[in-house]
Amino acid sequence: ERVRIIMESGGLHVSTKVLYGLAFLVHCYLEDIAVQIKKEILACGLSVHLDETPWPISHKKQSDGYMWVMSNQGGSFYQFEPTRAGAIAKELVGSYRGPVVTDGYVGYKSSLGKMEGIILAFCWSHGRRKFTDIEANYPGPCSEILDLIDELFRLERQASSYEELEVIRKEQSQAVVDEIWEWLVAMKPKARAESHLLKAINYMVNHWKGLTRFLDDVRIPLSNNEAERTVRHSVMGRKNFYGSQTINGADMTATLYTVIESCKKAEVDPKHYISMVVRAQVKGEKEIPTPLEYARSIRATTV
């Protein structure tokens, strides 16, 4: 509707239905590219990051759902589903075997946590947030644990290569992690029952195995911020235009988000790329590069 108003102010009278039809046609041309982007994310050799956020459907005969995201430096993939069940996470990773980083949502534990070959790691930023949210009420204890967690992140920033990171984690991060565990064990009996402080401590204790997996696998980062940055685009879209009118619209949105955000990640102009793909599809070309492949090809040419 916003685009229709802008176009009308310039003398172009096009209905929202026509604009949606054009957008949906572009989505059809991009569907195969989105599938290839998903494969690249799973095959690039890095940790896979997962997250999800509510996605409203305004059609009265259709139900709201969730926009799921899967991402790493290989790309950003979006998929609308009617449920938040952990089975969706299992479906997304498919036959992939390797590290997966998530928040502490129980659905990830119940699905991915039981899959052979999946190394389920949890996000330190989420654990840290439990204490920053209550710092005003518990300034002393929170200051102590936050300083320790911040030291972990500081150590990570010192590394300029995976080799350096592996050494830092073994020689320095392990000691900080041990100190954090000692603090949690010592502080837990002192925290008042049902208090927010005890809940924050219990979150860390209950997710400890997943939180410390980064020590044994250099591919695992400390946080799930990669997925949070990816899901933020869905959150802003939801606030901006309140989700989708139909499930078909949500599927279209997921495809467009996948291609556009993967273009931005590969530092490729989304408009130029989408135009190129649509023209190539119309011409019947079979080998169409993903944003990542296209970025590599143009940079190889310029170099």
mmCIF file of C-alpha atoms in Angstrom:
data_model
loop_
_atom_site.group_PDB
_atom_site.id
_atom_site.type_symbol
_atom_site.label_atom_id
_atom_site.label_comp_id
_atom_site.label_asym_id
_atom_site.label_seq_id
_atom_site.Cartn_x
_atom_site.Cartn_y
_atom_site.Cartn_z
ATOM 1 C CA GLU A 1 0.000 0.000 0.000
ATOM 2 C CA ARG A 2 2.873 2.332 0.799
ATOM 3 C CA VAL A 3 4.478 1.659 -2.577
ATOM 4 C CA ARG A 4 1.123 2.170 -4.311
ATOM 5 C CA ILE A 5 0.778 5.609 -2.706
ATOM 6 C CA ILE A 6 4.329 6.580 -3.706
ATOM 7 C CA MET A 7 3.742 5.438 -7.290
ATOM 8 C CA GLU A 8 0.411 7.223 -7.467
ATOM 9 C CA SER A 9 2.034 10.484 -6.402
ATOM 10 C CA GLY A 10 4.240 10.111 -9.480
ATOM 11 C CA GLY A 11 1.307 9.513 -11.795
ATOM 12 C CA LEU A 12 1.482 5.689 -11.878
ATOM 13 C CA HIS A 13 -1.816 4.067 -10.939
ATOM 14 C CA VAL A 14 -1.143 0.433 -10.015
ATOM 15 C CA SER A 15 -3.283 -1.528 -7.550
ATOM 16 C CA THR A 16 -1.823 -3.330 -4.541
ATOM 17 C CA LYS A 17 -3.091 -6.602 -6.024
ATOM 18 C CA VAL A 18 -1.017 -6.075 -9.159
ATOM 19 C CA LEU A 19 2.046 -5.101 -7.114
ATOM 20 C CA TYR A 20 1.668 -8.233 -5.014
ATOM 21 C CA GLY A 21 1.330 -10.326 -8.171
ATOM 22 C CA LEU A 22 4.552 -8.870 -9.549
ATOM 23 C CA ALA A 23 6.377 -9.505 -6.274
ATOM 24 C CA PHE A 24 5.057 -13.067 -6.159
ATOM 25 C CA LEU A 25 6.274 -13.674 -9.719
ATOM 26 C CA VAL A 26 9.772 -12.529 -8.713
ATOM 27 C CA HIS A 27 9.581 -14.868 -5.729
ATOM 28 C CA CYS A 28 8.851 -17.762 -8.105
ATOM 29 C CA TYR A 29 11.989 -16.947 -10.084
ATOM 30 C CA LEU A 30 14.038 -16.846 -6.861
ATOM 31 C CA GLU A 31 12.765 -19.988 -5.112
ATOM 32 C CA ASP A 32 15.505 -22.246 -6.477
ATOM 33 C CA ILE A 33 18.152 -19.691 -5.503
ATOM 34 C CA ALA A 34 16.820 -19.695 -1.922
ATOM 35 C CA VAL A 35 17.145 -23.486 -1.808
ATOM 36 C CA GLN A 36 20.753 -23.218 -2.989
ATOM 37 C CA ILE A 37 21.502 -20.574 -0.350
ATOM 38 C CA LYS A 38 20.249 -22.957 2.324
ATOM 39 C CA LYS A 39 22.611 -25.651 1.017
ATOM 40 C CA GLU A 40 25.531 -23.218 1.083
ATOM 41 C CA ILE A 41 24.862 -22.345 4.709
ATOM 42 C CA LEU A 42 24.925 -26.015 5.678
ATOM 43 C CA ALA A 43 27.996 -26.842 3.582
ATOM 44 C CA CYS A 44 30.323 -23.908 4.285
ATOM 45 C CA GLY A 45 32.062 -25.544 7.265
ATOM 46 C CA LEU A 46 30.964 -23.018 9.898
ATOM 47 C CA SER A 47 28.528 -23.265 12.785
ATOM 48 C CA VAL A 48 24.876 -23.033 11.771
ATOM 49 C CA HIS A 49 22.861 -20.455 13.718
ATOM 50 C CA LEU A 50 19.106 -20.822 14.305
ATOM 51 C CA ASP A 51 16.398 -18.548 15.668
ATOM 52 C CA GLU A 52 12.705 -17.827 15.164
ATOM 53 C CA THR A 53 10.242 -14.991 15.704
ATOM 54 C CA PRO A 54 6.427 -14.683 15.558
ATOM 55 C CA TRP A 55 4.997 -13.790 12.143
ATOM 56 C CA PRO A 56 1.359 -12.610 11.995
ATOM 57 C CA ILE A 57 -1.062 -13.691 9.267
ATOM 58 C CA SER A 58 -3.952 -11.240 8.923
ATOM 59 C CA HIS A 59 -6.268 -13.496 6.899
ATOM 60 C CA LYS A 60 -9.069 -14.476 9.265
ATOM 61 C CA LYS A 61 -9.165 -18.083 8.013
ATOM 62 C CA GLN A 62 -5.409 -18.645 8.413
ATOM 63 C CA SER A 63 -3.324 -18.826 11.576
ATOM 64 C CA ASP A 64 -0.270 -16.878 12.660
ATOM 65 C CA GLY A 65 3.080 -18.631 12.604
ATOM 66 C CA TYR A 66 6.814 -18.109 12.940
ATOM 67 C CA MET A 67 9.564 -16.893 10.672
ATOM 68 C CA TRP A 68 12.494 -19.245 11.202
ATOM 69 C CA VAL A 69 16.017 -18.209 10.277
ATOM 70 C CA MET A 70 19.177 -20.187 9.636
ATOM 71 C CA SER A 71 22.400 -18.345 8.953
ATOM 72 C CA ASN A 72 26.171 -18.012 9.012
ATOM 73 C CA GLN A 73 28.641 -16.247 6.752
ATOM 74 C CA GLY A 74 27.488 -18.498 3.915
ATOM 75 C CA GLY A 75 24.127 -16.716 3.777
ATOM 76 C CA SER A 76 20.788 -16.051 5.464
ATOM 77 C CA PHE A 77 17.824 -18.381 5.013
ATOM 78 C CA TYR A 78 14.229 -17.648 6.075
ATOM 79 C CA GLN A 79 11.313 -20.085 6.266
ATOM 80 C CA PHE A 80 7.762 -19.485 7.448
ATOM 81 C CA GLU A 81 6.162 -22.242 9.523
ATOM 82 C CA PRO A 82 2.859 -22.371 11.416
ATOM 83 C CA THR A 83 4.538 -23.694 14.555
ATOM 84 C CA ARG A 84 7.507 -23.118 16.867
ATOM 85 C CA ALA A 85 7.958 -26.858 17.467
ATOM 86 C CA GLY A 86 11.507 -28.148 17.633
ATOM 87 C CA ALA A 87 10.723 -30.479 14.734
ATOM 88 C CA ILE A 88 11.123 -27.473 12.429
ATOM 89 C CA ALA A 89 14.716 -27.002 13.572
ATOM 90 C CA LYS A 90 15.352 -30.653 12.839
ATOM 91 C CA GLU A 91 13.832 -30.250 9.385
ATOM 92 C CA LEU A 92 15.936 -27.166 8.663
ATOM 93 C CA VAL A 93 19.293 -28.807 9.398
ATOM 94 C CA GLY A 94 18.309 -32.002 7.572
ATOM 95 C CA SER A 95 21.327 -34.283 7.050
ATOM 96 C CA TYR A 96 23.774 -31.634 8.279
ATOM 97 C CA ARG A 97 26.121 -32.798 11.000
ATOM 98 C CA GLY A 98 28.189 -30.305 12.962
ATOM 99 C CA PRO A 99 27.826 -27.420 15.434
ATOM 100 C CA VAL A 100 24.505 -25.594 15.754
ATOM 101 C CA VAL A 101 24.246 -22.466 17.922
ATOM 102 C CA THR A 102 20.884 -21.463 19.414
ATOM 103 C CA ASP A 103 19.311 -19.763 22.403
ATOM 104 C CA GLY A 104 18.062 -21.852 25.305
ATOM 105 C CA TYR A 105 14.592 -22.566 23.878
ATOM 106 C CA VAL A 106 13.551 -26.063 24.944
ATOM 107 C CA GLY A 107 12.488 -26.964 21.400
ATOM 108 C CA TYR A 108 16.113 -26.959 20.296
ATOM 109 C CA LYS A 109 17.120 -29.222 23.168
ATOM 110 C CA SER A 110 14.337 -31.715 22.527
ATOM 111 C CA SER A 111 15.036 -31.987 18.792
ATOM 112 C CA LEU A 112 18.610 -31.071 17.875
ATOM 113 C CA GLY A 113 19.984 -32.148 21.235
ATOM 114 C CA LYS A 114 19.027 -35.737 20.451
ATOM 115 C CA MET A 115 20.385 -35.848 16.900
ATOM 116 C CA GLU A 116 23.539 -37.873 16.375
ATOM 117 C CA GLY A 117 26.315 -35.732 14.945
ATOM 118 C CA ILE A 118 24.766 -32.412 15.976
ATOM 119 C CA ILE A 119 26.859 -30.403 18.445
ATOM 120 C CA LEU A 120 24.286 -28.181 20.137
ATOM 121 C CA ALA A 121 25.874 -25.054 21.617
ATOM 122 C CA PHE A 122 24.145 -22.266 23.525
ATOM 123 C CA CYS A 123 24.581 -18.516 23.448
ATOM 124 C CA TRP A 124 26.578 -16.675 26.113
ATOM 125 C CA SER A 125 24.887 -13.397 25.197
ATOM 126 C CA HIS A 126 21.545 -14.865 26.294
ATOM 127 C CA GLY A 127 23.057 -15.991 29.583
ATOM 128 C CA ARG A 128 24.658 -12.585 30.055
ATOM 129 C CA ARG A 129 21.335 -10.867 29.367
ATOM 130 C CA LYS A 130 19.722 -12.687 32.270
ATOM 131 C CA PHE A 131 22.043 -10.733 34.583
ATOM 132 C CA THR A 132 22.012 -7.360 32.797
ATOM 133 C CA ASP A 133 18.200 -7.383 33.047
ATOM 134 C CA ILE A 134 18.357 -7.580 36.852
ATOM 135 C CA GLU A 135 21.580 -5.663 37.515
ATOM 136 C CA ALA A 136 19.749 -2.691 39.041
ATOM 137 C CA ASN A 137 18.280 -4.960 41.749
ATOM 138 C CA TYR A 138 21.418 -7.081 42.328
ATOM 139 C CA PRO A 139 24.328 -4.751 41.476
ATOM 140 C CA GLY A 140 27.007 -6.581 43.481
ATOM 141 C CA PRO A 141 26.565 -10.177 42.275
ATOM 142 C CA CYS A 142 25.677 -9.138 38.733
ATOM 143 C CA SER A 143 28.764 -6.962 38.448
ATOM 144 C CA GLU A 144 30.943 -9.929 39.410
ATOM 145 C CA ILE A 145 29.486 -12.399 36.922
ATOM 146 C CA LEU A 146 29.221 -9.845 34.120
ATOM 147 C CA ASP A 147 32.885 -8.963 34.484
ATOM 148 C CA LEU A 148 33.787 -12.636 34.069
ATOM 149 C CA ILE A 149 31.548 -13.121 31.025
ATOM 150 C CA ASP A 150 32.876 -9.923 29.461
ATOM 151 C CA GLU A 151 36.391 -11.263 29.925
ATOM 152 C CA LEU A 152 35.459 -14.273 27.788
ATOM 153 C CA PHE A 153 34.350 -11.985 24.969
ATOM 154 C CA ARG A 154 37.464 -9.837 25.373
ATOM 155 C CA LEU A 155 39.679 -12.895 24.956
ATOM 156 C CA GLU A 156 37.797 -13.875 21.791
ATOM 157 C CA ARG A 157 38.487 -10.477 20.233
ATOM 158 C CA GLN A 158 42.234 -10.930 20.650
ATOM 159 C CA ALA A 159 42.380 -13.735 18.095
ATOM 160 C CA SER A 160 43.087 -12.902 14.445
ATOM 161 C CA SER A 161 42.872 -16.506 13.226
ATOM 162 C CA TYR A 162 41.286 -19.812 14.175
ATOM 163 C CA GLU A 163 44.708 -21.070 15.218
ATOM 164 C CA GLU A 164 45.161 -18.176 17.637
ATOM 165 C CA LEU A 165 41.614 -18.591 18.914
ATOM 166 C CA GLU A 166 42.203 -22.267 19.664
ATOM 167 C CA VAL A 167 45.279 -21.426 21.748
ATOM 168 C CA ILE A 168 43.554 -18.575 23.604
ATOM 169 C CA ARG A 169 40.585 -20.763 24.493
ATOM 170 C CA LYS A 170 42.807 -23.544 25.772
ATOM 171 C CA GLU A 171 45.253 -21.377 27.702
ATOM 172 C CA GLN A 172 43.008 -18.547 28.934
ATOM 173 C CA SER A 173 39.276 -19.021 28.286
ATOM 174 C CA GLN A 174 39.166 -22.375 30.092
ATOM 175 C CA ALA A 175 40.363 -20.724 33.297
ATOM 176 C CA VAL A 176 37.691 -18.009 33.041
ATOM 177 C CA VAL A 177 34.998 -20.613 32.414
ATOM 178 C CA ASP A 178 36.142 -22.522 35.510
ATOM 179 C CA GLU A 179 35.924 -19.309 37.525
ATOM 180 C CA ILE A 180 32.389 -18.642 36.251
ATOM 181 C CA TRP A 181 31.304 -22.135 37.267
ATOM 182 C CA GLU A 182 32.794 -21.699 40.746
ATOM 183 C CA TRP A 183 30.919 -18.401 41.088
ATOM 184 C CA LEU A 184 27.612 -20.014 40.048
ATOM 185 C CA VAL A 185 28.037 -22.902 42.486
ATOM 186 C CA ALA A 186 28.997 -20.571 45.348
ATOM 187 C CA MET A 187 26.277 -17.999 44.678
ATOM 188 C CA LYS A 188 23.353 -20.370 44.094
ATOM 189 C CA PRO A 189 22.784 -21.257 47.802
ATOM 190 C CA LYS A 190 22.963 -17.559 48.708
ATOM 191 C CA ALA A 191 20.305 -16.463 46.236
ATOM 192 C CA ARG A 192 16.793 -16.126 47.622
ATOM 193 C CA ALA A 193 14.326 -18.774 46.470
ATOM 194 C CA GLU A 194 12.203 -17.722 43.469
ATOM 195 C CA SER A 195 14.349 -14.604 43.044
ATOM 196 C CA HIS A 196 15.360 -13.326 39.612
ATOM 197 C CA LEU A 197 18.977 -13.816 40.614
ATOM 198 C CA LEU A 198 18.411 -17.514 41.268
ATOM 199 C CA LYS A 199 16.580 -17.857 37.953
ATOM 200 C CA ALA A 200 19.523 -16.271 36.123
ATOM 201 C CA ILE A 201 21.962 -18.585 37.882
ATOM 202 C CA ASN A 202 19.829 -21.642 37.139
ATOM 203 C CA TYR A 203 19.657 -20.691 33.456
ATOM 204 C CA MET A 204 23.451 -20.783 33.256
ATOM 205 C CA VAL A 205 23.702 -24.023 35.258
ATOM 206 C CA ASN A 206 20.998 -25.816 33.251
ATOM 207 C CA HIS A 207 22.606 -24.839 29.922
ATOM 208 C CA TRP A 208 26.201 -25.312 31.039
ATOM 209 C CA LYS A 209 27.076 -28.190 28.716
ATOM 210 C CA GLY A 210 25.953 -26.258 25.666
ATOM 211 C CA LEU A 211 27.534 -23.027 26.889
ATOM 212 C CA THR A 212 30.974 -24.627 27.231
ATOM 213 C CA ARG A 213 31.042 -26.532 23.952
ATOM 214 C CA PHE A 214 32.968 -23.668 22.347
ATOM 215 C CA LEU A 215 36.054 -24.726 24.319
ATOM 216 C CA ASP A 216 36.365 -27.942 22.292
ATOM 217 C CA ASP A 217 35.349 -26.689 18.842
ATOM 218 C CA VAL A 218 36.900 -23.573 17.339
ATOM 219 C CA ARG A 219 34.007 -23.292 14.859
ATOM 220 C CA ILE A 220 31.594 -22.433 17.685
ATOM 221 C CA PRO A 221 31.350 -18.716 18.564
ATOM 222 C CA LEU A 222 30.397 -17.477 22.012
ATOM 223 C CA SER A 223 27.048 -16.080 20.955
ATOM 224 C CA ASN A 224 24.112 -16.582 18.629
ATOM 225 C CA ASN A 225 24.281 -12.940 17.576
ATOM 226 C CA GLU A 226 24.612 -14.027 13.940
ATOM 227 C CA ALA A 227 21.064 -15.424 14.021
ATOM 228 C CA GLU A 228 19.782 -12.495 16.075
ATOM 229 C CA ARG A 229 21.040 -10.063 13.433
ATOM 230 C CA THR A 230 19.338 -12.196 10.782
ATOM 231 C CA VAL A 231 16.019 -12.465 12.582
ATOM 232 C CA ARG A 232 16.009 -8.716 13.267
ATOM 233 C CA HIS A 233 15.053 -8.068 9.644
ATOM 234 C CA SER A 234 11.909 -10.146 10.193
ATOM 235 C CA VAL A 235 11.179 -8.291 13.414
ATOM 236 C CA MET A 236 11.470 -4.916 11.675
ATOM 237 C CA GLY A 237 9.304 -6.161 8.804
ATOM 238 C CA ARG A 238 6.678 -7.368 11.258
ATOM 239 C CA LYS A 239 6.620 -3.963 12.936
ATOM 240 C CA ASN A 240 6.654 -2.138 9.610
ATOM 241 C CA PHE A 241 3.875 -3.956 7.758
ATOM 242 C CA TYR A 242 2.491 -6.392 10.350
ATOM 243 C CA GLY A 243 3.535 -9.687 8.802
ATOM 244 C CA SER A 244 1.631 -11.074 5.813
ATOM 245 C CA GLN A 245 -1.989 -11.276 4.727
ATOM 246 C CA THR A 246 -1.743 -14.963 3.792
ATOM 247 C CA ILE A 247 0.592 -17.932 4.209
ATOM 248 C CA ASN A 248 1.492 -17.612 0.519
ATOM 249 C CA GLY A 249 2.546 -14.047 1.268
ATOM 250 C CA ALA A 250 4.673 -15.243 4.180
ATOM 251 C CA ASP A 251 6.378 -17.811 1.940
ATOM 252 C CA MET A 252 7.054 -15.088 -0.620
ATOM 253 C CA THR A 253 8.490 -12.864 2.102
ATOM 254 C CA ALA A 254 10.785 -15.648 3.272
ATOM 255 C CA THR A 255 12.168 -16.141 -0.237
ATOM 256 C CA LEU A 256 12.748 -12.431 -0.800
ATOM 257 C CA TYR A 257 14.356 -12.010 2.629
ATOM 258 C CA THR A 258 16.625 -14.988 1.927
ATOM 259 C CA VAL A 259 17.925 -13.594 -1.343
ATOM 260 C CA ILE A 260 18.123 -9.934 -0.320
ATOM 261 C CA GLU A 261 19.866 -10.554 3.010
ATOM 262 C CA SER A 262 22.263 -13.079 1.461
ATOM 263 C CA CYS A 263 23.125 -10.464 -1.181
ATOM 264 C CA LYS A 264 23.851 -7.897 1.514
ATOM 265 C CA LYS A 265 25.994 -10.401 3.388
ATOM 266 C CA ALA A 266 28.010 -11.099 0.227
ATOM 267 C CA GLU A 267 28.221 -7.338 -0.483
ATOM 268 C CA VAL A 268 26.215 -7.683 -3.693
ATOM 269 C CA ASP A 269 23.563 -5.118 -4.690
ATOM 270 C CA PRO A 270 20.215 -6.948 -4.219
ATOM 271 C CA LYS A 271 18.384 -5.044 -6.979
ATOM 272 C CA HIS A 272 21.108 -5.751 -9.521
ATOM 273 C CA TYR A 273 21.310 -9.397 -8.507
ATOM 274 C CA ILE A 274 17.546 -10.031 -8.581
ATOM 275 C CA SER A 275 17.276 -8.329 -11.975
ATOM 276 C CA MET A 276 20.085 -10.515 -13.282
ATOM 277 C CA VAL A 277 18.448 -13.706 -11.982
ATOM 278 C CA VAL A 278 15.007 -12.886 -13.403
ATOM 279 C CA ARG A 279 16.468 -12.038 -16.821
ATOM 280 C CA ALA A 280 18.528 -15.238 -16.808
ATOM 281 C CA GLN A 281 15.466 -17.297 -15.831
ATOM 282 C CA VAL A 282 13.409 -15.731 -18.631
ATOM 283 C CA LYS A 283 16.159 -16.604 -21.111
ATOM 284 C CA GLY A 284 16.103 -20.185 -19.860
ATOM 285 C CA GLU A 285 19.650 -20.192 -18.490
ATOM 286 C CA LYS A 286 20.294 -23.200 -16.240
ATOM 287 C CA GLU A 287 23.454 -22.248 -14.321
ATOM 288 C CA ILE A 288 22.522 -19.212 -12.222
ATOM 289 C CA PRO A 289 24.913 -18.303 -9.389
ATOM 290 C CA THR A 290 23.840 -17.704 -5.815
ATOM 291 C CA PRO A 291 24.743 -14.313 -4.286
ATOM 292 C CA LEU A 292 27.850 -15.879 -2.738
ATOM 293 C CA GLU A 293 28.918 -17.495 -6.008
ATOM 294 C CA TYR A 294 28.233 -14.272 -7.890
ATOM 295 C CA ALA A 295 30.284 -12.242 -5.390
ATOM 296 C CA ARG A 296 33.216 -14.637 -5.761
ATOM 297 C CA SER A 297 33.047 -14.494 -9.551
ATOM 298 C CA ILE A 298 33.021 -10.706 -9.856
ATOM 299 C CA ARG A 299 35.811 -10.297 -7.299
ATOM 300 C CA ALA A 300 37.930 -12.914 -8.986
ATOM 301 C CA THR A 301 37.486 -10.986 -12.234
ATOM 302 C CA THR A 302 38.420 -7.625 -10.702
ATOM 303 C CA VAL A 303 41.486 -9.097 -8.977
#
